[in-house]
Amino acid sequence: MYSLALLTKSCLHTSARILKKAPQNMKGKRASDQRWIARQLNDPFVKAAHDQNYRCRSAFKLIEIDDKYKILKPGYSVIDCGAAPGAWSQVAVQRVNSAGANSEVPIGFVVGVDLLRLTPLDGAHFLSFSDVTDQSIQTQLQELLPSAQADVILSDMAPNASGFRELDHERLVTICLSVADLVERVLRPGGSLICKYWDGALAHHVQSRLASTFCEVRTVKPKSCRKESAEVYFLARFFKKNPKQIHF
Ligand SMILES: C[S@@+](CC[C@H](N)C(=O)[O-])C[C@H]1O[C@@H](n2cnc3c(N)ncnc32)[C@H](O)[C@@H]1O
């Protein structure tokens, strides 16, 4: 494990050199593709993810949140919703010790689920081509969990962007409410949730649903989120005991 502050510092140091790099072979590419390539080339978190073998830069968002709030602990069971390509699962595997890398602490459990194909990862159990909003997938997740309960639920899910900000916001709110259903089914009392949303008019629906089942709900925007993005996370902690929970 390492500190995000040190990492960010070293990324920025490295980026000072790569910033001078101009994208090559851009002829024939659309302007939006050219902007994306230039942004990737100049992004210190993209470089750091590559250097540290994370599947994508989003790893640093979870690292930053977890370094501050200590959500993931050795021995914990974690559900990672919208796990592809798998960077959050990589972080979760390291922190809950689900690959058994550290023999001195308890071994945890990580299950990741995505609509897309997930490339296998040591220490994680993956459900590819699976929709978290589907009740039968939620049942499958619960059956996979040791003692049918999760200590932590992560959701970095996002629908494919339509280009219409309000529509995308509304679709993500619907997804977040499904995550709230999953929480009420499988999260253990005292457990935590990290759930991405895009800021907008309907976000308060998710916030009030979470506030009714958690003792504490706050919003966090890690430094590694792109500044221009509407992306924010709900961090909900201390799940209240739910009498409706079904146990197998
Ligand atoms: C931003 S990516 C997640 C990145 C991931 N946290 C990582 O670190 O590799 C969002 C993912 O959410 C998935 N997704 C969106 N809606 C979903 C749903 N209903 N069920 C499962 N996955 C979903 C998408 O397929 C996409 O792979």
PDB file of C-alpha atoms and ligand atoms in Angstrom:
ATOM      1  CA  MET A   1       0.000   0.000   0.000  1.00  0.00           C
ATOM      2  CA  TYR A   2       1.202   3.555  -0.633  1.00  0.00           C
ATOM      3  CA  SER A   3       0.058   7.061   0.075  1.00  0.00           C
ATOM      4  CA  LEU A   4      -1.968   8.861  -2.562  1.00  0.00           C
ATOM      5  CA  ALA A   5      -0.226  12.131  -1.682  1.00  0.00           C
ATOM      6  CA  LEU A   6       3.174  10.654  -2.542  1.00  0.00           C
ATOM      7  CA  LEU A   7       1.768   9.006  -5.625  1.00  0.00           C
ATOM      8  CA  THR A   8       0.068  12.179  -6.835  1.00  0.00           C
ATOM      9  CA  LYS A   9       3.308  14.083  -6.298  1.00  0.00           C
ATOM     10  CA  SER A  10       5.319  11.555  -8.283  1.00  0.00           C
ATOM     11  CA  CYS A  11       2.653  11.407 -11.020  1.00  0.00           C
ATOM     12  CA  LEU A  12       2.688  15.155 -11.379  1.00  0.00           C
ATOM     13  CA  HIS A  13       6.469  15.138 -11.479  1.00  0.00           C
ATOM     14  CA  THR A  14       6.427  12.535 -14.248  1.00  0.00           C
ATOM     15  CA  SER A  15       3.655  14.357 -16.053  1.00  0.00           C
ATOM     16  CA  ALA A  16       5.766  17.504 -16.321  1.00  0.00           C
ATOM     17  CA  ARG A  17       7.860  15.517 -18.794  1.00  0.00           C
ATOM     18  CA  ILE A  18       5.036  13.873 -20.708  1.00  0.00           C
ATOM     19  CA  LEU A  19       3.103  17.139 -21.018  1.00  0.00           C
ATOM     20  CA  LYS A  20       5.613  18.159 -23.684  1.00  0.00           C
ATOM     21  CA  LYS A  21       4.631  15.109 -25.764  1.00  0.00           C
ATOM     22  CA  ALA A  22       2.434  15.922 -28.731  1.00  0.00           C
ATOM     23  CA  PRO A  23       0.053  13.227 -29.996  1.00  0.00           C
ATOM     24  CA  GLN A  24       1.377  11.429 -33.099  1.00  0.00           C
ATOM     25  CA  ASN A  25      -0.482  10.003 -36.151  1.00  0.00           C
ATOM     26  CA  MET A  26      -3.621  12.069 -35.623  1.00  0.00           C
ATOM     27  CA  LYS A  27      -4.329  12.443 -39.347  1.00  0.00           C
ATOM     28  CA  GLY A  28      -7.866  11.354 -40.252  1.00  0.00           C
ATOM     29  CA  LYS A  29      -8.992  11.133 -36.623  1.00  0.00           C
ATOM     30  CA  ARG A  30     -12.127  12.988 -35.491  1.00  0.00           C
ATOM     31  CA  ALA A  31     -11.567  16.125 -33.387  1.00  0.00           C
ATOM     32  CA  SER A  32     -13.220  14.453 -30.349  1.00  0.00           C
ATOM     33  CA  ASP A  33     -10.861  11.436 -30.681  1.00  0.00           C
ATOM     34  CA  GLN A  34      -7.871  13.784 -31.006  1.00  0.00           C
ATOM     35  CA  ARG A  35      -8.916  15.591 -27.793  1.00  0.00           C
ATOM     36  CA  TRP A  36      -9.333  12.244 -25.970  1.00  0.00           C
ATOM     37  CA  ILE A  37      -5.867  11.007 -27.049  1.00  0.00           C
ATOM     38  CA  ALA A  38      -4.227  14.310 -26.066  1.00  0.00           C
ATOM     39  CA  ARG A  39      -5.985  14.213 -22.690  1.00  0.00           C
ATOM     40  CA  GLN A  40      -4.887  10.610 -22.043  1.00  0.00           C
ATOM     41  CA  LEU A  41      -1.270  11.454 -22.946  1.00  0.00           C
ATOM     42  CA  ASN A  42      -1.204  14.356 -20.517  1.00  0.00           C
ATOM     43  CA  ASP A  43      -3.064  12.703 -17.652  1.00  0.00           C
ATOM     44  CA  PRO A  44      -0.738  11.840 -14.728  1.00  0.00           C
ATOM     45  CA  PHE A  45      -3.224   9.275 -13.391  1.00  0.00           C
ATOM     46  CA  VAL A  46      -3.232   7.386 -16.713  1.00  0.00           C
ATOM     47  CA  LYS A  47       0.558   7.172 -16.526  1.00  0.00           C
ATOM     48  CA  ALA A  48       0.484   6.140 -12.849  1.00  0.00           C
ATOM     49  CA  ALA A  49      -2.142   3.460 -13.531  1.00  0.00           C
ATOM     50  CA  HIS A  50       0.082   2.043 -16.268  1.00  0.00           C
ATOM     51  CA  ASP A  51       3.195   2.141 -14.061  1.00  0.00           C
ATOM     52  CA  GLN A  52       1.421   0.411 -11.158  1.00  0.00           C
ATOM     53  CA  ASN A  53      -0.415  -2.168 -13.260  1.00  0.00           C
ATOM     54  CA  TYR A  54      -3.902  -0.885 -12.571  1.00  0.00           C
ATOM     55  CA  ARG A  55      -6.394  -1.605 -15.294  1.00  0.00           C
ATOM     56  CA  CYS A  56      -7.424   2.065 -15.436  1.00  0.00           C
ATOM     57  CA  ARG A  57      -6.948   5.445 -13.767  1.00  0.00           C
ATOM     58  CA  SER A  58     -10.148   5.142 -11.715  1.00  0.00           C
ATOM     59  CA  ALA A  59      -8.154   3.004  -9.219  1.00  0.00           C
ATOM     60  CA  PHE A  60      -6.881   6.263  -7.729  1.00  0.00           C
ATOM     61  CA  LYS A  61     -10.397   7.497  -6.952  1.00  0.00           C
ATOM     62  CA  LEU A  62     -11.054   4.501  -4.706  1.00  0.00           C
ATOM     63  CA  ILE A  63      -7.531   4.670  -3.239  1.00  0.00           C
ATOM     64  CA  GLU A  64      -8.063   8.318  -2.299  1.00  0.00           C
ATOM     65  CA  ILE A  65     -11.469   7.724  -0.716  1.00  0.00           C
ATOM     66  CA  ASP A  66     -10.273   4.629   1.137  1.00  0.00           C
ATOM     67  CA  ASP A  67      -7.025   6.242   2.348  1.00  0.00           C
ATOM     68  CA  LYS A  68      -9.133   8.939   3.971  1.00  0.00           C
ATOM     69  CA  TYR A  69     -12.130   6.972   5.285  1.00  0.00           C
ATOM     70  CA  LYS A  70     -10.656   3.446   5.790  1.00  0.00           C
ATOM     71  CA  ILE A  71     -13.647   1.596   4.341  1.00  0.00           C
ATOM     72  CA  LEU A  72     -11.807  -1.542   3.138  1.00  0.00           C
ATOM     73  CA  LYS A  73     -10.245  -3.791   5.780  1.00  0.00           C
ATOM     74  CA  PRO A  74      -8.568  -7.232   5.619  1.00  0.00           C
ATOM     75  CA  GLY A  75     -11.168  -9.984   5.831  1.00  0.00           C
ATOM     76  CA  TYR A  76     -14.036  -7.880   4.468  1.00  0.00           C
ATOM     77  CA  SER A  77     -16.497  -9.020   1.788  1.00  0.00           C
ATOM     78  CA  VAL A  78     -16.960  -6.538  -1.049  1.00  0.00           C
ATOM     79  CA  ILE A  79     -19.326  -6.249  -4.010  1.00  0.00           C
ATOM     80  CA  ASP A  80     -17.949  -4.127  -6.864  1.00  0.00           C
ATOM     81  CA  CYS A  81     -20.849  -3.022  -9.126  1.00  0.00           C
ATOM     82  CA  GLY A  82     -19.844  -1.944 -12.639  1.00  0.00           C
ATOM     83  CA  ALA A  83     -16.416  -3.484 -12.124  1.00  0.00           C
ATOM     84  CA  ALA A  84     -15.033  -3.480 -15.699  1.00  0.00           C
ATOM     85  CA  PRO A  85     -12.224  -3.213 -16.573  1.00  0.00           C
ATOM     86  CA  GLY A  86     -11.394  -4.085 -12.951  1.00  0.00           C
ATOM     87  CA  ALA A  87      -9.260  -1.375 -11.340  1.00  0.00           C
ATOM     88  CA  TRP A  88     -11.524  -0.913  -8.290  1.00  0.00           C
ATOM     89  CA  SER A  89     -11.577  -4.683  -7.838  1.00  0.00           C
ATOM     90  CA  GLN A  90      -7.756  -4.684  -7.944  1.00  0.00           C
ATOM     91  CA  VAL A  91      -7.691  -2.115  -5.124  1.00  0.00           C
ATOM     92  CA  ALA A  92     -10.352  -4.036  -3.166  1.00  0.00           C
ATOM     93  CA  VAL A  93      -8.427  -7.342  -3.556  1.00  0.00           C
ATOM     94  CA  GLN A  94      -5.281  -5.689  -2.182  1.00  0.00           C
ATOM     95  CA  ARG A  95      -7.020  -4.039   0.742  1.00  0.00           C
ATOM     96  CA  VAL A  96      -9.282  -6.864   1.918  1.00  0.00           C
ATOM     97  CA  ASN A  97      -6.538  -9.431   1.227  1.00  0.00           C
ATOM     98  CA  SER A  98      -8.836 -11.637  -0.859  1.00  0.00           C
ATOM     99  CA  ALA A  99      -5.915 -13.130  -2.807  1.00  0.00           C
ATOM    100  CA  GLY A 100      -4.325 -14.119   0.521  1.00  0.00           C
ATOM    101  CA  ALA A 101      -1.145 -12.108  -0.248  1.00  0.00           C
ATOM    102  CA  ASN A 102      -0.640 -11.342   3.446  1.00  0.00           C
ATOM    103  CA  SER A 103      -0.735 -14.442   5.652  1.00  0.00           C
ATOM    104  CA  GLU A 104      -0.873 -12.379   8.856  1.00  0.00           C
ATOM    105  CA  VAL A 105      -4.297 -10.811   8.316  1.00  0.00           C
ATOM    106  CA  PRO A 106      -7.752 -12.269   7.557  1.00  0.00           C
ATOM    107  CA  ILE A 107      -8.634 -13.201   3.977  1.00  0.00           C
ATOM    108  CA  GLY A 108     -11.486 -11.233   2.429  1.00  0.00           C
ATOM    109  CA  PHE A 109     -13.791 -11.795  -0.517  1.00  0.00           C
ATOM    110  CA  VAL A 110     -14.408  -9.659  -3.642  1.00  0.00           C
ATOM    111  CA  VAL A 111     -17.125 -10.173  -6.210  1.00  0.00           C
ATOM    112  CA  GLY A 112     -17.282  -7.878  -9.250  1.00  0.00           C
ATOM    113  CA  VAL A 113     -20.189  -7.606 -11.677  1.00  0.00           C
ATOM    114  CA  ASP A 114     -20.567  -5.822 -15.001  1.00  0.00           C
ATOM    115  CA  LEU A 115     -22.627  -5.737 -18.193  1.00  0.00           C
ATOM    116  CA  LEU A 116     -19.315  -6.180 -20.021  1.00  0.00           C
ATOM    117  CA  ARG A 117     -16.866  -9.066 -20.033  1.00  0.00           C
ATOM    118  CA  LEU A 118     -14.521  -8.978 -17.032  1.00  0.00           C
ATOM    119  CA  THR A 119     -10.978 -10.290 -17.467  1.00  0.00           C
ATOM    120  CA  PRO A 120     -10.179 -12.692 -14.567  1.00  0.00           C
ATOM    121  CA  LEU A 121      -8.326 -11.276 -11.573  1.00  0.00           C
ATOM    122  CA  ASP A 122      -6.622 -13.289  -8.845  1.00  0.00           C
ATOM    123  CA  GLY A 123      -8.595 -12.845  -5.613  1.00  0.00           C
ATOM    124  CA  ALA A 124     -11.835 -11.722  -7.267  1.00  0.00           C
ATOM    125  CA  HIS A 125     -14.901 -13.607  -8.409  1.00  0.00           C
ATOM    126  CA  PHE A 126     -16.404 -11.960 -11.492  1.00  0.00           C
ATOM    127  CA  LEU A 127     -19.904 -12.059 -13.000  1.00  0.00           C
ATOM    128  CA  SER A 128     -19.590 -10.835 -16.601  1.00  0.00           C
ATOM    129  CA  PHE A 129     -22.500  -9.854 -18.854  1.00  0.00           C
ATOM    130  CA  SER A 130     -24.663  -9.276 -15.778  1.00  0.00           C
ATOM    131  CA  ASP A 131     -26.973  -6.392 -14.949  1.00  0.00           C
ATOM    132  CA  VAL A 132     -26.869  -5.298 -11.306  1.00  0.00           C
ATOM    133  CA  THR A 133     -30.367  -3.831 -11.583  1.00  0.00           C
ATOM    134  CA  ASP A 134     -31.713  -7.337 -12.330  1.00  0.00           C
ATOM    135  CA  GLN A 135     -33.184  -8.993  -9.211  1.00  0.00           C
ATOM    136  CA  SER A 136     -31.891 -12.453 -10.205  1.00  0.00           C
ATOM    137  CA  ILE A 137     -28.330 -11.078 -10.427  1.00  0.00           C
ATOM    138  CA  GLN A 138     -28.750  -9.515  -6.971  1.00  0.00           C
ATOM    139  CA  THR A 139     -29.829 -12.938  -5.664  1.00  0.00           C
ATOM    140  CA  GLN A 140     -26.800 -14.546  -7.346  1.00  0.00           C
ATOM    141  CA  LEU A 141     -24.506 -11.975  -5.694  1.00  0.00           C
ATOM    142  CA  GLN A 142     -26.020 -12.670  -2.301  1.00  0.00           C
ATOM    143  CA  GLU A 143     -25.605 -16.421  -2.735  1.00  0.00           C
ATOM    144  CA  LEU A 144     -21.920 -15.946  -3.579  1.00  0.00           C
ATOM    145  CA  LEU A 145     -21.133 -13.912  -0.468  1.00  0.00           C
ATOM    146  CA  PRO A 146     -19.736 -15.705   2.582  1.00  0.00           C
ATOM    147  CA  SER A 147     -22.620 -15.626   5.113  1.00  0.00           C
ATOM    148  CA  ALA A 148     -24.781 -13.880   2.460  1.00  0.00           C
ATOM    149  CA  GLN A 149     -23.687 -10.423   3.628  1.00  0.00           C
ATOM    150  CA  ALA A 150     -21.301  -7.767   2.332  1.00  0.00           C
ATOM    151  CA  ASP A 151     -19.283  -5.394   4.495  1.00  0.00           C
ATOM    152  CA  VAL A 152     -18.849  -2.917   1.659  1.00  0.00           C
ATOM    153  CA  ILE A 153     -20.679  -2.231  -1.608  1.00  0.00           C
ATOM    154  CA  LEU A 154     -18.905  -0.220  -4.287  1.00  0.00           C
ATOM    155  CA  SER A 155     -20.632   1.217  -7.340  1.00  0.00           C
ATOM    156  CA  ASP A 156     -18.720   3.070 -10.020  1.00  0.00           C
ATOM    157  CA  MET A 157     -21.478   2.222 -12.529  1.00  0.00           C
ATOM    158  CA  ALA A 158     -22.320   4.614 -15.303  1.00  0.00           C
ATOM    159  CA  PRO A 159     -24.637   4.212 -18.271  1.00  0.00           C
ATOM    160  CA  ASN A 160     -23.274   4.765 -21.778  1.00  0.00           C
ATOM    161  CA  ALA A 161     -23.332   8.536 -22.224  1.00  0.00           C
ATOM    162  CA  SER A 162     -26.089   9.643 -24.622  1.00  0.00           C
ATOM    163  CA  GLY A 163     -24.678  13.153 -24.885  1.00  0.00           C
ATOM    164  CA  PHE A 164     -27.808  14.549 -23.207  1.00  0.00           C
ATOM    165  CA  ARG A 165     -26.690  15.504 -19.726  1.00  0.00           C
ATOM    166  CA  GLU A 166     -30.113  15.413 -18.064  1.00  0.00           C
ATOM    167  CA  LEU A 167     -31.047  12.062 -19.590  1.00  0.00           C
ATOM    168  CA  ASP A 168     -27.724  10.535 -18.518  1.00  0.00           C
ATOM    169  CA  HIS A 169     -28.193  11.973 -15.025  1.00  0.00           C
ATOM    170  CA  GLU A 170     -31.678  10.453 -14.793  1.00  0.00           C
ATOM    171  CA  ARG A 171     -30.454   7.028 -15.974  1.00  0.00           C
ATOM    172  CA  LEU A 172     -27.659   7.012 -13.418  1.00  0.00           C
ATOM    173  CA  VAL A 173     -30.107   7.985 -10.648  1.00  0.00           C
ATOM    174  CA  THR A 174     -32.209   4.909 -11.583  1.00  0.00           C
ATOM    175  CA  ILE A 175     -29.090   2.728 -11.393  1.00  0.00           C
ATOM    176  CA  CYS A 176     -28.164   4.234  -7.988  1.00  0.00           C
ATOM    177  CA  LEU A 177     -31.643   3.421  -6.658  1.00  0.00           C
ATOM    178  CA  SER A 178     -31.117  -0.209  -7.723  1.00  0.00           C
ATOM    179  CA  VAL A 179     -27.853  -0.176  -5.803  1.00  0.00           C
ATOM    180  CA  ALA A 180     -29.866   1.041  -2.794  1.00  0.00           C
ATOM    181  CA  ASP A 181     -32.094  -2.063  -3.238  1.00  0.00           C
ATOM    182  CA  LEU A 182     -28.998  -4.271  -3.258  1.00  0.00           C
ATOM    183  CA  VAL A 183     -27.708  -2.511  -0.133  1.00  0.00           C
ATOM    184  CA  GLU A 184     -30.957  -3.221   1.698  1.00  0.00           C
ATOM    185  CA  ARG A 185     -30.746  -6.899   0.734  1.00  0.00           C
ATOM    186  CA  VAL A 186     -27.120  -7.722   1.468  1.00  0.00           C
ATOM    187  CA  LEU A 187     -25.206  -5.057   3.397  1.00  0.00           C
ATOM    188  CA  ARG A 188     -24.446  -5.993   6.979  1.00  0.00           C
ATOM    189  CA  PRO A 189     -25.439  -3.596   9.759  1.00  0.00           C
ATOM    190  CA  GLY A 190     -22.604  -1.071  10.141  1.00  0.00           C
ATOM    191  CA  GLY A 191     -21.479  -1.604   6.514  1.00  0.00           C
ATOM    192  CA  SER A 192     -20.511   1.066   3.961  1.00  0.00           C
ATOM    193  CA  LEU A 193     -21.366   2.098   0.418  1.00  0.00           C
ATOM    194  CA  ILE A 194     -19.455   4.154  -2.144  1.00  0.00           C
ATOM    195  CA  CYS A 195     -21.747   5.031  -5.054  1.00  0.00           C
ATOM    196  CA  LYS A 196     -21.037   7.201  -8.083  1.00  0.00           C
ATOM    197  CA  TYR A 197     -23.626   9.660  -9.374  1.00  0.00           C
ATOM    198  CA  TRP A 198     -23.654  12.540 -11.789  1.00  0.00           C
ATOM    199  CA  ASP A 199     -24.701  15.740 -10.097  1.00  0.00           C
ATOM    200  CA  GLY A 200     -28.078  17.101 -11.136  1.00  0.00           C
ATOM    201  CA  ALA A 201     -31.680  17.811 -10.201  1.00  0.00           C
ATOM    202  CA  LEU A 202     -32.601  14.257  -9.130  1.00  0.00           C
ATOM    203  CA  ALA A 203     -29.567  13.397  -6.992  1.00  0.00           C
ATOM    204  CA  HIS A 204     -31.510  14.284  -3.839  1.00  0.00           C
ATOM    205  CA  HIS A 205     -33.724  11.187  -4.403  1.00  0.00           C
ATOM    206  CA  VAL A 206     -30.682   8.956  -3.978  1.00  0.00           C
ATOM    207  CA  GLN A 207     -29.386  11.024  -1.065  1.00  0.00           C
ATOM    208  CA  SER A 208     -32.664  10.813   0.882  1.00  0.00           C
ATOM    209  CA  ARG A 209     -33.019   7.067   0.211  1.00  0.00           C
ATOM    210  CA  LEU A 210     -29.498   6.515   1.562  1.00  0.00           C
ATOM    211  CA  ALA A 211     -30.096   8.861   4.495  1.00  0.00           C
ATOM    212  CA  SER A 212     -33.031   6.668   5.543  1.00  0.00           C
ATOM    213  CA  THR A 213     -30.833   3.564   5.820  1.00  0.00           C
ATOM    214  CA  PHE A 214     -27.378   4.889   6.818  1.00  0.00           C
ATOM    215  CA  CYS A 215     -26.354   6.915   9.866  1.00  0.00           C
ATOM    216  CA  GLU A 216     -24.037   9.084   7.753  1.00  0.00           C
ATOM    217  CA  VAL A 217     -24.140  10.118   4.078  1.00  0.00           C
ATOM    218  CA  ARG A 218     -21.634  12.523   2.563  1.00  0.00           C
ATOM    219  CA  THR A 219     -20.559  13.475  -0.949  1.00  0.00           C
ATOM    220  CA  VAL A 220     -16.937  13.137  -2.036  1.00  0.00           C
ATOM    221  CA  LYS A 221     -15.137  14.172  -5.191  1.00  0.00           C
ATOM    222  CA  PRO A 222     -11.639  12.652  -5.355  1.00  0.00           C
ATOM    223  CA  LYS A 223      -8.864  14.752  -6.890  1.00  0.00           C
ATOM    224  CA  SER A 224      -8.464  12.154  -9.631  1.00  0.00           C
ATOM    225  CA  CYS A 225     -12.009  12.869 -10.944  1.00  0.00           C
ATOM    226  CA  ARG A 226     -11.692  15.031 -14.019  1.00  0.00           C
ATOM    227  CA  LYS A 227     -12.512  18.642 -13.112  1.00  0.00           C
ATOM    228  CA  GLU A 228     -14.922  19.088 -16.013  1.00  0.00           C
ATOM    229  CA  SER A 229     -16.873  15.936 -15.062  1.00  0.00           C
ATOM    230  CA  ALA A 230     -20.198  16.007 -13.135  1.00  0.00           C
ATOM    231  CA  GLU A 231     -19.033  12.806 -11.407  1.00  0.00           C
ATOM    232  CA  VAL A 232     -19.377  12.739  -7.602  1.00  0.00           C
ATOM    233  CA  TYR A 233     -19.623   9.873  -5.077  1.00  0.00           C
ATOM    234  CA  PHE A 234     -21.961   9.238  -2.179  1.00  0.00           C
ATOM    235  CA  LEU A 235     -20.080   7.783   0.746  1.00  0.00           C
ATOM    236  CA  ALA A 236     -22.629   6.232   3.083  1.00  0.00           C
ATOM    237  CA  ARG A 237     -21.438   4.708   6.349  1.00  0.00           C
ATOM    238  CA  PHE A 238     -22.889   2.819   9.304  1.00  0.00           C
ATOM    239  CA  PHE A 239     -25.758   1.000   7.627  1.00  0.00           C
ATOM    240  CA  LYS A 240     -28.672   0.593  10.015  1.00  0.00           C
ATOM    241  CA  LYS A 241     -29.946  -2.891  10.772  1.00  0.00           C
ATOM    242  CA  ASN A 242     -32.578  -3.750   8.211  1.00  0.00           C
ATOM    243  CA  PRO A 243     -35.354  -6.057   9.447  1.00  0.00           C
ATOM    244  CA  LYS A 244     -36.379  -6.809   5.832  1.00  0.00           C
ATOM    245  CA  GLN A 245     -33.070  -8.522   5.000  1.00  0.00           C
ATOM    246  CA  ILE A 246     -33.449 -12.049   3.630  1.00  0.00           C
ATOM    247  CA  HIS A 247     -30.876 -14.560   4.887  1.00  0.00           C
ATOM    248  CA  PHE A 248     -30.085 -17.882   3.258  1.00  0.00           C
TER     249      PHE A 248
HETATM  250  C1  LIG B   1     -16.623   3.770 -15.156  1.00  0.00           C
HETATM  251  S1  LIG B   1     -16.794   2.074 -15.515  1.00  0.00           S
HETATM  252  C2  LIG B   1     -16.231   1.328 -14.030  1.00  0.00           C
HETATM  253  C3  LIG B   1     -14.733   1.324 -13.871  1.00  0.00           C
HETATM  254  C4  LIG B   1     -14.312   0.432 -12.730  1.00  0.00           C
HETATM  255  N1  LIG B   1     -14.672   0.999 -11.433  1.00  0.00           N
HETATM  256  C5  LIG B   1     -12.831   0.190 -12.714  1.00  0.00           C
HETATM  257  O1  LIG B   1     -12.147   0.734 -11.834  1.00  0.00           O
HETATM  258  O2  LIG B   1     -12.322  -0.551 -13.567  1.00  0.00           O
HETATM  259  C6  LIG B   1     -18.531   1.852 -15.408  1.00  0.00           C
HETATM  260  C7  LIG B   1     -18.996   0.431 -15.675  1.00  0.00           C
HETATM  261  O3  LIG B   1     -20.353   0.305 -15.241  1.00  0.00           O
HETATM  262  C8  LIG B   1     -20.917  -0.734 -16.008  1.00  0.00           C
HETATM  263  N2  LIG B   1     -22.371  -0.729 -15.852  1.00  0.00           N
HETATM  264  C9  LIG B   1     -23.253   0.242 -16.199  1.00  0.00           C
HETATM  265  N3  LIG B   1     -24.511  -0.130 -15.918  1.00  0.00           N
HETATM  266  C10 LIG B   1     -24.437  -1.359 -15.344  1.00  0.00           C
HETATM  267  C11 LIG B   1     -25.404  -2.286 -14.844  1.00  0.00           C
HETATM  268  N4  LIG B   1     -26.711  -1.998 -14.854  1.00  0.00           N
HETATM  269  N5  LIG B   1     -24.973  -3.477 -14.367  1.00  0.00           N
HETATM  270  C12 LIG B   1     -23.648  -3.777 -14.358  1.00  0.00           C
HETATM  271  N6  LIG B   1     -22.681  -2.941 -14.815  1.00  0.00           N
HETATM  272  C13 LIG B   1     -23.062  -1.752 -15.307  1.00  0.00           C
HETATM  273  C14 LIG B   1     -20.424  -0.417 -17.419  1.00  0.00           C
HETATM  274  O4  LIG B   1     -20.532  -1.546 -18.251  1.00  0.00           O
HETATM  275  C15 LIG B   1     -18.983   0.028 -17.148  1.00  0.00           C
HETATM  276  O5  LIG B   1     -18.092  -1.032 -17.353  1.00  0.00           O
END
